[in-house]
Coordinates of C-alpha atoms and ligand atoms in Angstrom, one line a residue:
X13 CA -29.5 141.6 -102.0
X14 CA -32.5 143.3 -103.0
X15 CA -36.1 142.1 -104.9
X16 CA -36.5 141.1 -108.6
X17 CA -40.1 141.4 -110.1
X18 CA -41.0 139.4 -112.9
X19 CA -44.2 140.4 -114.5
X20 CA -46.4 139.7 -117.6
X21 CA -46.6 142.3 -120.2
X22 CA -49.6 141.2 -121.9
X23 CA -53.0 139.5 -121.1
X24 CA -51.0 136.8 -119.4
X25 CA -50.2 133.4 -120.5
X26 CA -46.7 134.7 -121.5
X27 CA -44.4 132.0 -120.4
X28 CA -44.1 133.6 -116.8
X29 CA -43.2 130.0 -115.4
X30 CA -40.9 129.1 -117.5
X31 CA -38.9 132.1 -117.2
X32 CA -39.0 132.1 -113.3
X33 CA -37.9 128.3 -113.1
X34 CA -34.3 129.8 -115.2
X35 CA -34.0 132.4 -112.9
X36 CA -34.3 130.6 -109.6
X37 CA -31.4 129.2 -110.3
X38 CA -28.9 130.5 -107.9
X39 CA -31.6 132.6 -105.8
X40 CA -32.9 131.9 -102.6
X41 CA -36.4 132.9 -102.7
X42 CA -39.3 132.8 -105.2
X43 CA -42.3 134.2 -103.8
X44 CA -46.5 135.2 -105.3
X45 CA -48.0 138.7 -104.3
X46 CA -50.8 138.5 -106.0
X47 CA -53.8 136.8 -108.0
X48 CA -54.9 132.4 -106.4
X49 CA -55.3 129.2 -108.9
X50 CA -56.6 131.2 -111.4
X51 CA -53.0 131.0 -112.8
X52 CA -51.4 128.0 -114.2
X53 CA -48.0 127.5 -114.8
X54 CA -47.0 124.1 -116.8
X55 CA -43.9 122.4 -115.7
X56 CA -41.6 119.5 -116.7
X57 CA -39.7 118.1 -114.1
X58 CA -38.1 115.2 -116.1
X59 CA -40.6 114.0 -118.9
X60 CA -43.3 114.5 -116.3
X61 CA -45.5 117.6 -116.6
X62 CA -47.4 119.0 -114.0
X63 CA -49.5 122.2 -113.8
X64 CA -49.0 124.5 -110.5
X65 CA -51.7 126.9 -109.7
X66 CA -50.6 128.3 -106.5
X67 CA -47.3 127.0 -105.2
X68 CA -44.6 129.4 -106.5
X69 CA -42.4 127.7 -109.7
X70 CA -39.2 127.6 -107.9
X71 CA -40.4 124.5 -106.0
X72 CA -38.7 122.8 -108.4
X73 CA -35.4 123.9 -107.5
X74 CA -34.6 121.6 -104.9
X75 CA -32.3 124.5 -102.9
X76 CA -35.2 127.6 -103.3
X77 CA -37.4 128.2 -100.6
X78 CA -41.0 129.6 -101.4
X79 CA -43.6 132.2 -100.0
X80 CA -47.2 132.7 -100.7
X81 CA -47.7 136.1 -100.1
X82 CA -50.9 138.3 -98.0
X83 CA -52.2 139.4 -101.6
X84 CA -53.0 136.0 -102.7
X85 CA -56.1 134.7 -102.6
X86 CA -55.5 130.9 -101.6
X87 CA -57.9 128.3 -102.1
X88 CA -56.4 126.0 -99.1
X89 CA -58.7 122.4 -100.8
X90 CA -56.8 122.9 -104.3
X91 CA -53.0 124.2 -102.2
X92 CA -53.5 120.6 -100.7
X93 CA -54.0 118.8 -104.4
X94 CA -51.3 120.5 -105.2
X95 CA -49.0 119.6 -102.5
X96 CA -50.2 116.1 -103.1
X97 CA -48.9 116.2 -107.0
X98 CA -45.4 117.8 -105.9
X99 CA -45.1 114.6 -103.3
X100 CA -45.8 112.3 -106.1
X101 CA -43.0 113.7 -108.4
X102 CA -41.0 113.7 -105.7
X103 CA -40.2 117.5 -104.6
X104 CA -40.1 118.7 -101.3
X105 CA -42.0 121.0 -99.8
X106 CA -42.5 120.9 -96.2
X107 CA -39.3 122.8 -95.0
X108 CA -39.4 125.4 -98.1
X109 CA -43.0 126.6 -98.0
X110 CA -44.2 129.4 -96.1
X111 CA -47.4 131.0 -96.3
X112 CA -48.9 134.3 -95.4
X113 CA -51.1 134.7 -92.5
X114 CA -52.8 137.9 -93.8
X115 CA -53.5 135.9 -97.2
X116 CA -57.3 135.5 -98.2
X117 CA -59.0 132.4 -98.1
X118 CA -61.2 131.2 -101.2
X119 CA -63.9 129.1 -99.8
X120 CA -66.2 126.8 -102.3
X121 CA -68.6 129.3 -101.5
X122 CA -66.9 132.1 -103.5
X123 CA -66.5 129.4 -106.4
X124 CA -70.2 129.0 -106.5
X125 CA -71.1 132.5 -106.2
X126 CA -69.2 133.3 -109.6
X127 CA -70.8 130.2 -111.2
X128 CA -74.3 131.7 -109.8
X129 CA -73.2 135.5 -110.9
X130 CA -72.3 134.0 -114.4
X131 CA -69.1 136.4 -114.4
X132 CA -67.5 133.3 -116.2
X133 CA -69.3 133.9 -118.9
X134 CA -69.7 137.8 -118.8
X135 CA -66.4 138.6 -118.0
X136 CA -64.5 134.8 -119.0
X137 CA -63.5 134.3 -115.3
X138 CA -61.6 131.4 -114.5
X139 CA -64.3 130.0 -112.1
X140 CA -61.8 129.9 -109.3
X141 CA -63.8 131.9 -106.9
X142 CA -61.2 134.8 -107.6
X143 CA -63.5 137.9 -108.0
X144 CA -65.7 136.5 -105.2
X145 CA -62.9 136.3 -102.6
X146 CA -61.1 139.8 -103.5
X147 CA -64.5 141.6 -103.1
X148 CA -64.6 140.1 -99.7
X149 CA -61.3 141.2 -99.1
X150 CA -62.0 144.6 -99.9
X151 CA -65.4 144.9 -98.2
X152 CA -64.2 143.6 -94.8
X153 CA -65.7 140.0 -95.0
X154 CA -63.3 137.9 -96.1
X155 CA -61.5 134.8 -94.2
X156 CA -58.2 134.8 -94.3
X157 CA -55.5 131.8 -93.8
X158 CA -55.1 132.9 -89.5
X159 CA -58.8 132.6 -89.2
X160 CA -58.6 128.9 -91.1
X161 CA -55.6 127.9 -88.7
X162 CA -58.3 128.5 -85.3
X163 CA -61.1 126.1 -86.1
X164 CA -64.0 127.8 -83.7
X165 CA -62.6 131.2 -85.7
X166 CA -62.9 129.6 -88.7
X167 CA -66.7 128.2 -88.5
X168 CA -67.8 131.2 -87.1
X169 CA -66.7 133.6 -89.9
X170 CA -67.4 130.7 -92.2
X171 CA -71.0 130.9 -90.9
X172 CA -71.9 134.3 -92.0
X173 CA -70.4 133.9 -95.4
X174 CA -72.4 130.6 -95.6
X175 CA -75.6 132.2 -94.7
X176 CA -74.8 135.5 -97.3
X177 CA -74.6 133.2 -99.8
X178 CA -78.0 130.8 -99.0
X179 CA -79.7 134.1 -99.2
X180 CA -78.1 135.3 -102.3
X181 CA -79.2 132.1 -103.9
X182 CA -82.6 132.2 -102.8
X183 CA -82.9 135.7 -104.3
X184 CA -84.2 134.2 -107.7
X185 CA -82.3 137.1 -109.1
X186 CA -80.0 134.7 -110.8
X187 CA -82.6 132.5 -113.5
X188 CA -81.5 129.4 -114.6
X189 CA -77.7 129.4 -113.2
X190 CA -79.6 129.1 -109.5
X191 CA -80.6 125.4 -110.2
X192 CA -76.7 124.5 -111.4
X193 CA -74.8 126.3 -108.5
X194 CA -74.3 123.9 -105.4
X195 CA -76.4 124.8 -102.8
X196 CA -73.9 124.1 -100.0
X197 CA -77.2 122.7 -97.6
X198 CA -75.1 121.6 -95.2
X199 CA -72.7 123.9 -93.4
X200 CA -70.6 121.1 -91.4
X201 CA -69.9 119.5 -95.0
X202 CA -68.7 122.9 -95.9
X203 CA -66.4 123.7 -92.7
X204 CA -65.5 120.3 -92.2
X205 CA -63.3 120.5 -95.7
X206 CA -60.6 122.5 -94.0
X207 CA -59.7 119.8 -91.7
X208 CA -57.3 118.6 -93.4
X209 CA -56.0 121.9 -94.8
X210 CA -55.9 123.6 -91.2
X211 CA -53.8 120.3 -90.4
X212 CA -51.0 120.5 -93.3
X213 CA -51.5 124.2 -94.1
X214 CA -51.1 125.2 -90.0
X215 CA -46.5 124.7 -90.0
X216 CA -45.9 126.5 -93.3
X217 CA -47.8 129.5 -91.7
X218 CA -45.3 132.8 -91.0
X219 CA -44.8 136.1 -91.2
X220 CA -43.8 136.1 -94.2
X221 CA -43.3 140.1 -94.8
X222 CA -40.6 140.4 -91.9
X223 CA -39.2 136.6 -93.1
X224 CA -38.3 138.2 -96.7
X225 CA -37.4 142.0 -95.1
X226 CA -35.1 139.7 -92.9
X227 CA -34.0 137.5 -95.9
X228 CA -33.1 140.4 -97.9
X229 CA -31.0 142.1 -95.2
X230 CA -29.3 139.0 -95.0
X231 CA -27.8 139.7 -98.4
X232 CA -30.5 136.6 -99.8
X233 CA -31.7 136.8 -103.5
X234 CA -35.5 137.3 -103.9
X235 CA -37.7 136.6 -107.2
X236 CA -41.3 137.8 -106.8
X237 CA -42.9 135.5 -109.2
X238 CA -46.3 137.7 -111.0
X239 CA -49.4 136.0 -112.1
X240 CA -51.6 136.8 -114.5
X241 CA -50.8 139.8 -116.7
X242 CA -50.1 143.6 -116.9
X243 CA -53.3 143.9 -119.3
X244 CA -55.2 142.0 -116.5
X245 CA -54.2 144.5 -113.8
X246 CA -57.8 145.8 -111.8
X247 CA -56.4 149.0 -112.0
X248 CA -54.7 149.8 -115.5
X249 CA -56.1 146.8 -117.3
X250 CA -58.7 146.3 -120.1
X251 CA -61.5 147.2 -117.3
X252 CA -64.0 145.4 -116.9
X253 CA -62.2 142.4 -118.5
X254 CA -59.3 142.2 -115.5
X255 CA -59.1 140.0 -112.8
X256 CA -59.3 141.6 -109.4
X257 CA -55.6 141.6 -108.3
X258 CA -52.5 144.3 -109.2
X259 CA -50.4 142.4 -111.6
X260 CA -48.7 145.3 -112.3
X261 CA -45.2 145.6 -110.3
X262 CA -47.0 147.9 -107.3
X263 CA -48.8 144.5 -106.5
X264 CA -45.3 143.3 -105.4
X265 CA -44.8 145.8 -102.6
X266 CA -48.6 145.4 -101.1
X267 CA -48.5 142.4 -102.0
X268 CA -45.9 141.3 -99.8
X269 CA -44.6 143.9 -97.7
X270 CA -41.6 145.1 -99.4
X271 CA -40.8 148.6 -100.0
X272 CA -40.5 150.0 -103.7
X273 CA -37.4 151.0 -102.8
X274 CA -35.7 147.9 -102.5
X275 CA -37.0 146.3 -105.8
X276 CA -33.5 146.4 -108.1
X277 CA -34.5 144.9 -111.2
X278 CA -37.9 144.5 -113.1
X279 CA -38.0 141.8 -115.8
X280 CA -41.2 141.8 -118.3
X281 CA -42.6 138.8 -120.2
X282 CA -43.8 139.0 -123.6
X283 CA -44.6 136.4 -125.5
X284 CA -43.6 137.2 -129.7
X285 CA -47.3 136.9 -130.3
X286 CA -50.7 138.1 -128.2
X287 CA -53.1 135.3 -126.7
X288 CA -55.9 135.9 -124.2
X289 CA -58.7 134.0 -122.5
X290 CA -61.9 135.8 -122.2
X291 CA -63.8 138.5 -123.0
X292 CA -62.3 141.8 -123.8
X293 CA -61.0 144.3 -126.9
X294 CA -58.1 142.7 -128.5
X295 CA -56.9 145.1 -131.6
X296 CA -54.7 142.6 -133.3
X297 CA -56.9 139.4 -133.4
X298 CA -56.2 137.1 -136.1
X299 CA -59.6 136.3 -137.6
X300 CA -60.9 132.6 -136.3
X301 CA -59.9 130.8 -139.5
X302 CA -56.5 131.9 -139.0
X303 CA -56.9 131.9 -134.8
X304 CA -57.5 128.3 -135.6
X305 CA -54.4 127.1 -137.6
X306 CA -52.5 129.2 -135.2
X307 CA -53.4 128.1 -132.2
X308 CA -53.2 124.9 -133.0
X309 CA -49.9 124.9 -133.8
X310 CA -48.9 126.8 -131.1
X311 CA -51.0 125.0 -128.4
X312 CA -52.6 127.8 -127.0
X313 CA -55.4 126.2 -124.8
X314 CA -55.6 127.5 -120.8
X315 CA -53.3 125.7 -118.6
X316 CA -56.0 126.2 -116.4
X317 CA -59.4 125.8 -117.6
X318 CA -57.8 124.3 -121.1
X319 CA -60.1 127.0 -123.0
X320 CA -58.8 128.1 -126.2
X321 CA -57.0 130.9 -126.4
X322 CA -57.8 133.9 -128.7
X323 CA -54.7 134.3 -131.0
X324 CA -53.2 137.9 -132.7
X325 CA -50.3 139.4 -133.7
X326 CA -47.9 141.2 -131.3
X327 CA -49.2 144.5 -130.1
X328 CA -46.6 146.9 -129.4
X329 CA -48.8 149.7 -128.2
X330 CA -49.9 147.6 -125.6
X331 CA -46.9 146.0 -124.4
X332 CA -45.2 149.7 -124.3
X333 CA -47.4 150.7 -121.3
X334 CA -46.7 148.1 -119.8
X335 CA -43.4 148.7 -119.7
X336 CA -43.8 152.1 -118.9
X337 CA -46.3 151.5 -116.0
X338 CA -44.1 148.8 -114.3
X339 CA -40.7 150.4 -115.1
X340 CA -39.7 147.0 -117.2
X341 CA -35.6 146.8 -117.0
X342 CA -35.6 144.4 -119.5
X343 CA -38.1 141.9 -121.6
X344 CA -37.5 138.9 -122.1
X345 CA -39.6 137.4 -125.6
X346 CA -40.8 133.8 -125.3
X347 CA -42.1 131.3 -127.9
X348 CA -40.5 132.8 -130.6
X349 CA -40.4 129.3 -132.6
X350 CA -44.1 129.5 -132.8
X351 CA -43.3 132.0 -136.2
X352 CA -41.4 130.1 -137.6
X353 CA -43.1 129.1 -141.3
X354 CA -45.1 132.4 -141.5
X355 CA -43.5 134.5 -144.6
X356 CA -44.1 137.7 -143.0
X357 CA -44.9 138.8 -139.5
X358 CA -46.7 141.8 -138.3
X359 CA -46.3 144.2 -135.0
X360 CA -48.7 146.7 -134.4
X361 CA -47.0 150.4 -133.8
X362 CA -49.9 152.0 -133.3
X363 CA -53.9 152.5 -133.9
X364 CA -55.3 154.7 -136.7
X365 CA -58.1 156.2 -134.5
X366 CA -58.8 155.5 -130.6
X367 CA -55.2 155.8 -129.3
X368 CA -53.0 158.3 -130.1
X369 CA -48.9 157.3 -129.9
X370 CA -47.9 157.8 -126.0
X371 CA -44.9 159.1 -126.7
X372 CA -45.1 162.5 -125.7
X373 CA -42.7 163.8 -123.1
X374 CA -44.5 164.1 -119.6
X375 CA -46.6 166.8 -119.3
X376 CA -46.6 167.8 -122.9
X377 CA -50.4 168.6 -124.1
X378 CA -51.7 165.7 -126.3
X379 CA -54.4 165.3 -128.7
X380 CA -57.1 168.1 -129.9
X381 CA -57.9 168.6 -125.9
X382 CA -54.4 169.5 -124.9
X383 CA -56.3 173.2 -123.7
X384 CA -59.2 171.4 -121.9
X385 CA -60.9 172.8 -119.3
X386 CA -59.0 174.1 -116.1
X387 CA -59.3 172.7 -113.1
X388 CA -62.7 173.4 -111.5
X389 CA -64.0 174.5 -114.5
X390 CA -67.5 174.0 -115.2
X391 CA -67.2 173.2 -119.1
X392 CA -68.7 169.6 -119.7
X393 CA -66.2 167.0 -119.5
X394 CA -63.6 166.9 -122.4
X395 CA -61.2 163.9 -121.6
X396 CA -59.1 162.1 -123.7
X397 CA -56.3 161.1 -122.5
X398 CA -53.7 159.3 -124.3
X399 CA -54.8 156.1 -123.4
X400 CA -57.8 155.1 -124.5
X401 CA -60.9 153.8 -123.0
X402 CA -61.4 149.9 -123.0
X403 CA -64.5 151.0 -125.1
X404 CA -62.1 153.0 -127.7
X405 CA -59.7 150.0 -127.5
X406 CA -62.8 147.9 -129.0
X407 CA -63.2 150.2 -131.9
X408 CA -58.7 150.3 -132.5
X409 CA -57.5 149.5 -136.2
X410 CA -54.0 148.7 -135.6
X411 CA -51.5 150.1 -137.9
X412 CA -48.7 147.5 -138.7
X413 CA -44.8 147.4 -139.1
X414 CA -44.3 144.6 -141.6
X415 CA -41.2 142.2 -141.9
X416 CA -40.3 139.3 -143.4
X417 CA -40.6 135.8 -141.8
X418 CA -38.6 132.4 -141.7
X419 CA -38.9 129.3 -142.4
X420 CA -36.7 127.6 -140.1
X421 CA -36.9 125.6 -136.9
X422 CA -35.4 127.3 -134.5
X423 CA -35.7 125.0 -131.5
X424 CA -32.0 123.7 -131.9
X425 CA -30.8 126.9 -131.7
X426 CA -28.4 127.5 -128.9
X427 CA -27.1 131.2 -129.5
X428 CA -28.7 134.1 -131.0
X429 CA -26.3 134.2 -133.7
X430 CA -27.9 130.5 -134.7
X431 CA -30.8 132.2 -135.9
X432 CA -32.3 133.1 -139.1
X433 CA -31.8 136.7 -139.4
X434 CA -35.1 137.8 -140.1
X435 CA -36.1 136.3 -136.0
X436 CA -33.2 138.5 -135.5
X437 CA -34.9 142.1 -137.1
X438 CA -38.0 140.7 -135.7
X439 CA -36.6 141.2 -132.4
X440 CA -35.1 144.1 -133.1
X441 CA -38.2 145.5 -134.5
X442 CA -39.8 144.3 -131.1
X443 CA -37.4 146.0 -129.0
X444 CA -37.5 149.0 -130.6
X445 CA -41.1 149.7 -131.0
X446 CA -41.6 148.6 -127.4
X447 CA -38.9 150.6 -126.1
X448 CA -37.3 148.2 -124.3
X449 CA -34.0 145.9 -124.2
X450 CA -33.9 142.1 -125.3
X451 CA -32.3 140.0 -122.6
X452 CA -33.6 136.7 -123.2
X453 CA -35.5 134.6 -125.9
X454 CA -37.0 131.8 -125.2
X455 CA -37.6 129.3 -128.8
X456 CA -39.0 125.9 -127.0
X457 CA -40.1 124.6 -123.5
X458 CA -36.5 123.4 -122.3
X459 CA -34.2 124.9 -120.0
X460 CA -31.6 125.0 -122.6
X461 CA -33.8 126.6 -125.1
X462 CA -33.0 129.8 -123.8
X463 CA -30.8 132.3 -125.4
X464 CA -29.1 135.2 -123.8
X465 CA -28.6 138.5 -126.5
X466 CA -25.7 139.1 -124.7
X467 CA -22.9 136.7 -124.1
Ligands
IMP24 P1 -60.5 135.6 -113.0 O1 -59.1 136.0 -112.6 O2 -60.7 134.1 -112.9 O3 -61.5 136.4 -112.2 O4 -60.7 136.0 -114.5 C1 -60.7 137.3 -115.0 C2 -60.0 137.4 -116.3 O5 -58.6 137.1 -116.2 C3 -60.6 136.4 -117.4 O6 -60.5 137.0 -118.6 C4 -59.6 135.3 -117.3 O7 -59.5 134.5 -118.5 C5 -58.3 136.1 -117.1 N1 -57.2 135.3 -116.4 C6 -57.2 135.0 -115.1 N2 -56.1 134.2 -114.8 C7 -55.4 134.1 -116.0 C8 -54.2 133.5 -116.4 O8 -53.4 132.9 -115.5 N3 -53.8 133.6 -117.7 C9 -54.6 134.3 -118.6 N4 -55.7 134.9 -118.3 C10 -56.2 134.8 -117.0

């Protein structure tokens, strides 16, 4: 049975866990391509909640088995605080975990080196050590989780990272964050904190590309679970303000080692509202007295870092390339109850000025450039393509399609029909100015408070 993709639509912080928990049920595999414990999912198992950072969501399916993927970056010290929290609510994980070789370690040494760079505060990193560890991936550096499972291996490529980074700190390039940053003096304090991750992390270890091409041939049911969001993508995100993964449904296949070809079904999250953490344009923010109320009663703080979360309305331009560039079968829309007591909602269609509609059929000419220069041409640069420029998106007035809200509470509801029927145009309004189909809303954090818009 081939691969489903779930992705985020937006700048992440959709509801992504949730969503993946409901649709484990009945599959066999959930497995991460992409992005390390810069993500947090929060679950309830019981009354109990409990964040997961790295460990895929269907963990708490008792029948699911799990893969970490070679495009994560894993931080093996917070896999094994995690692994500790799972034992203490009582799942199981030694038999249904499997983790890639070929995955990228994050040391404490990348985690300092973004403190030291200050890209948490230029960029709002998460101060996982994320953009640290994917730069070493990409420049050849890196440690990944087969060095960490041969100790001698491990030191020695430890070693040179360790001594990079002493350097780098005594630079002086870096003011006033140089005295905060650790200093890491002592390299056996450093390598000796994989001991215990070499030791636990060393059995789940596998190939876990030919474990899931072999899974699937089997006929086996695969959820690739995506972090982060499509907005956040290093490639067609709101550059610079990305992370350093591909969110986007690509990252699946690279990610893991499955072929495009076998991915059946891609499912995209969109929450009925916009939030994101860190810097960045964001055309439809509420202004911070109404950000305030908002998020407040939505509870929009970081699963992860618990920073508040930048609040706006939905943004339909935004959401629509992402479903293009991922190929979105169907959305599903999650906290939808969050509207509820607003007397009129807004979805942004389009901008007045920075980005046209992208609507045009493919290859049709767009804008006043459509007759640019030719190729080769030695006429200055005239480019404007029909998505704008992260430095255009800054400058976007969003135009607005207005309807009314409700009043209602709509976390009881157990049926589409059992709700107000302005949620119902405001869905519809969704769907169509996204251009994609409803499948799901989600209207509380319960397993029951989802509703299907097909029975
Ligand atoms: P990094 O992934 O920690 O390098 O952070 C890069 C950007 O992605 C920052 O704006 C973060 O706030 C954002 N980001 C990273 N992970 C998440 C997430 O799980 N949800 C929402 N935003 C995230």
């Amino acid at each position: 049975m081939p691969f489903t993709v779930v992705v985020g639509c937006q700048w992440g912080d959709e509801g992504k866990g949730k969503i993946v928990d409901l649709m484990a049920e009945g599959v066999d595999w959930v497995a991460r391509f992409q992005g390390g414990a810069n993500a947090g999912h929060t679950v309830f198992v019981g009354d109990r909640q409990a964040v997961l950072h790295l460990v895929p969501t269907g963990i708490l399916r008792p029948d699911v088995h799990c893969a970490i993927g070679n495009g994560v970056v894993l931080d093996p010290i917070a896999l094994l605080e995690e692994l500790r929290l799972l034992e203490g609510l009582g799942i199981r994980w030694r038999d249904r975990l499997r983790i890639s070789p070929f995955a990228h370690i994050v040391t404490p040494l990348h985690k300092s080196l973004e403190a030291l760079r200050q890209q948490d505060r230029s960029i709002g990193t998460t101060r996982r050590g994320i953009g640290p560890a994917y730069e070493d991936k990409a420049s050849r550096r890196g440690l990944r989780v087969e060095d960490l499972l041969d100790e001698r291996v491990l030191r020695e490529r430890l070693q040179a990272r360790w001594e990079s980074f002493r350097k780098e700190l005594k630079t002086g390039e870096h003011g006033a964050a140089q005295l905060a940053a650790p200093d890491w003096s002592r390299f056996d304090e450093l390598a000796g904190l994989f001991d215990e991750a070499r030791r636990v992390i060393g059995p789940l270890v596998c190939d876990v590309t030919d474990l899931l091409l072999s899974e699937d041939e089997a006929g086996k049911a695969i959820l690739c679970e995506g972090a982060q969001g499509s907005l956040l993508d290093i490639d067609h995100g709101t550059y610079p303000f990305v992370t350093s993964s591909n969110t986007t449904v690509g990252g699946a296949c690279t990610g893991l080692g499955i072929p495009p070809r076998r991915i059946e079904k891609v499912v995209g999250i969109v929450k009925a509202y916009t939030t994101r953490v860190g810097l960045g344009p964001f055309p439809t923010e509420f202004d911070s007295e109404t950000a305030d109320g908002f998020r407040e009663k939505a509870g929009e703080y970081g699963a992860t870092t618990g920073r508040p979360r930048r609040c706006g309305w939905l943004d339909a331009v935004l959401v629509r390339r992402s479903v293009r560039i991922n190929g979105v079968d169907e959305l599903v829309v999650t906290k939808l109850d969050v509207l509820s007591g607003l007397d009129r909602l807004c979805i942004a269609t389009e901008y007045r000025h920075g980005a046209p509609r992208e609507q045009q059929p493919p290859g049709a000419p767009q804008g006043e450039h459509a007759s640019g220069p030719a190729a080769g041409s030695t006429e200055e640069s005239t480019w404007a393509g029909s998505w704008p420029s992260t430095a255009v998106l800054e400058q976007a007035i969003p135009e607005y399609a207005e309807v009314p809200g409700w009043m209602a509470d709509l976390s009881g509801a157990r049926a589409l029909s059992d709700l107000p029927s302005q949620a119902r145009v405001y869905l519809e309004t969704l769907s169509r100015e996204i251009g994609a189909p409803v499948g799901l809303v989600s209207i509380g954090p319960g397993r029951e408070q989802v509703l299907a818009t097909r029975s």
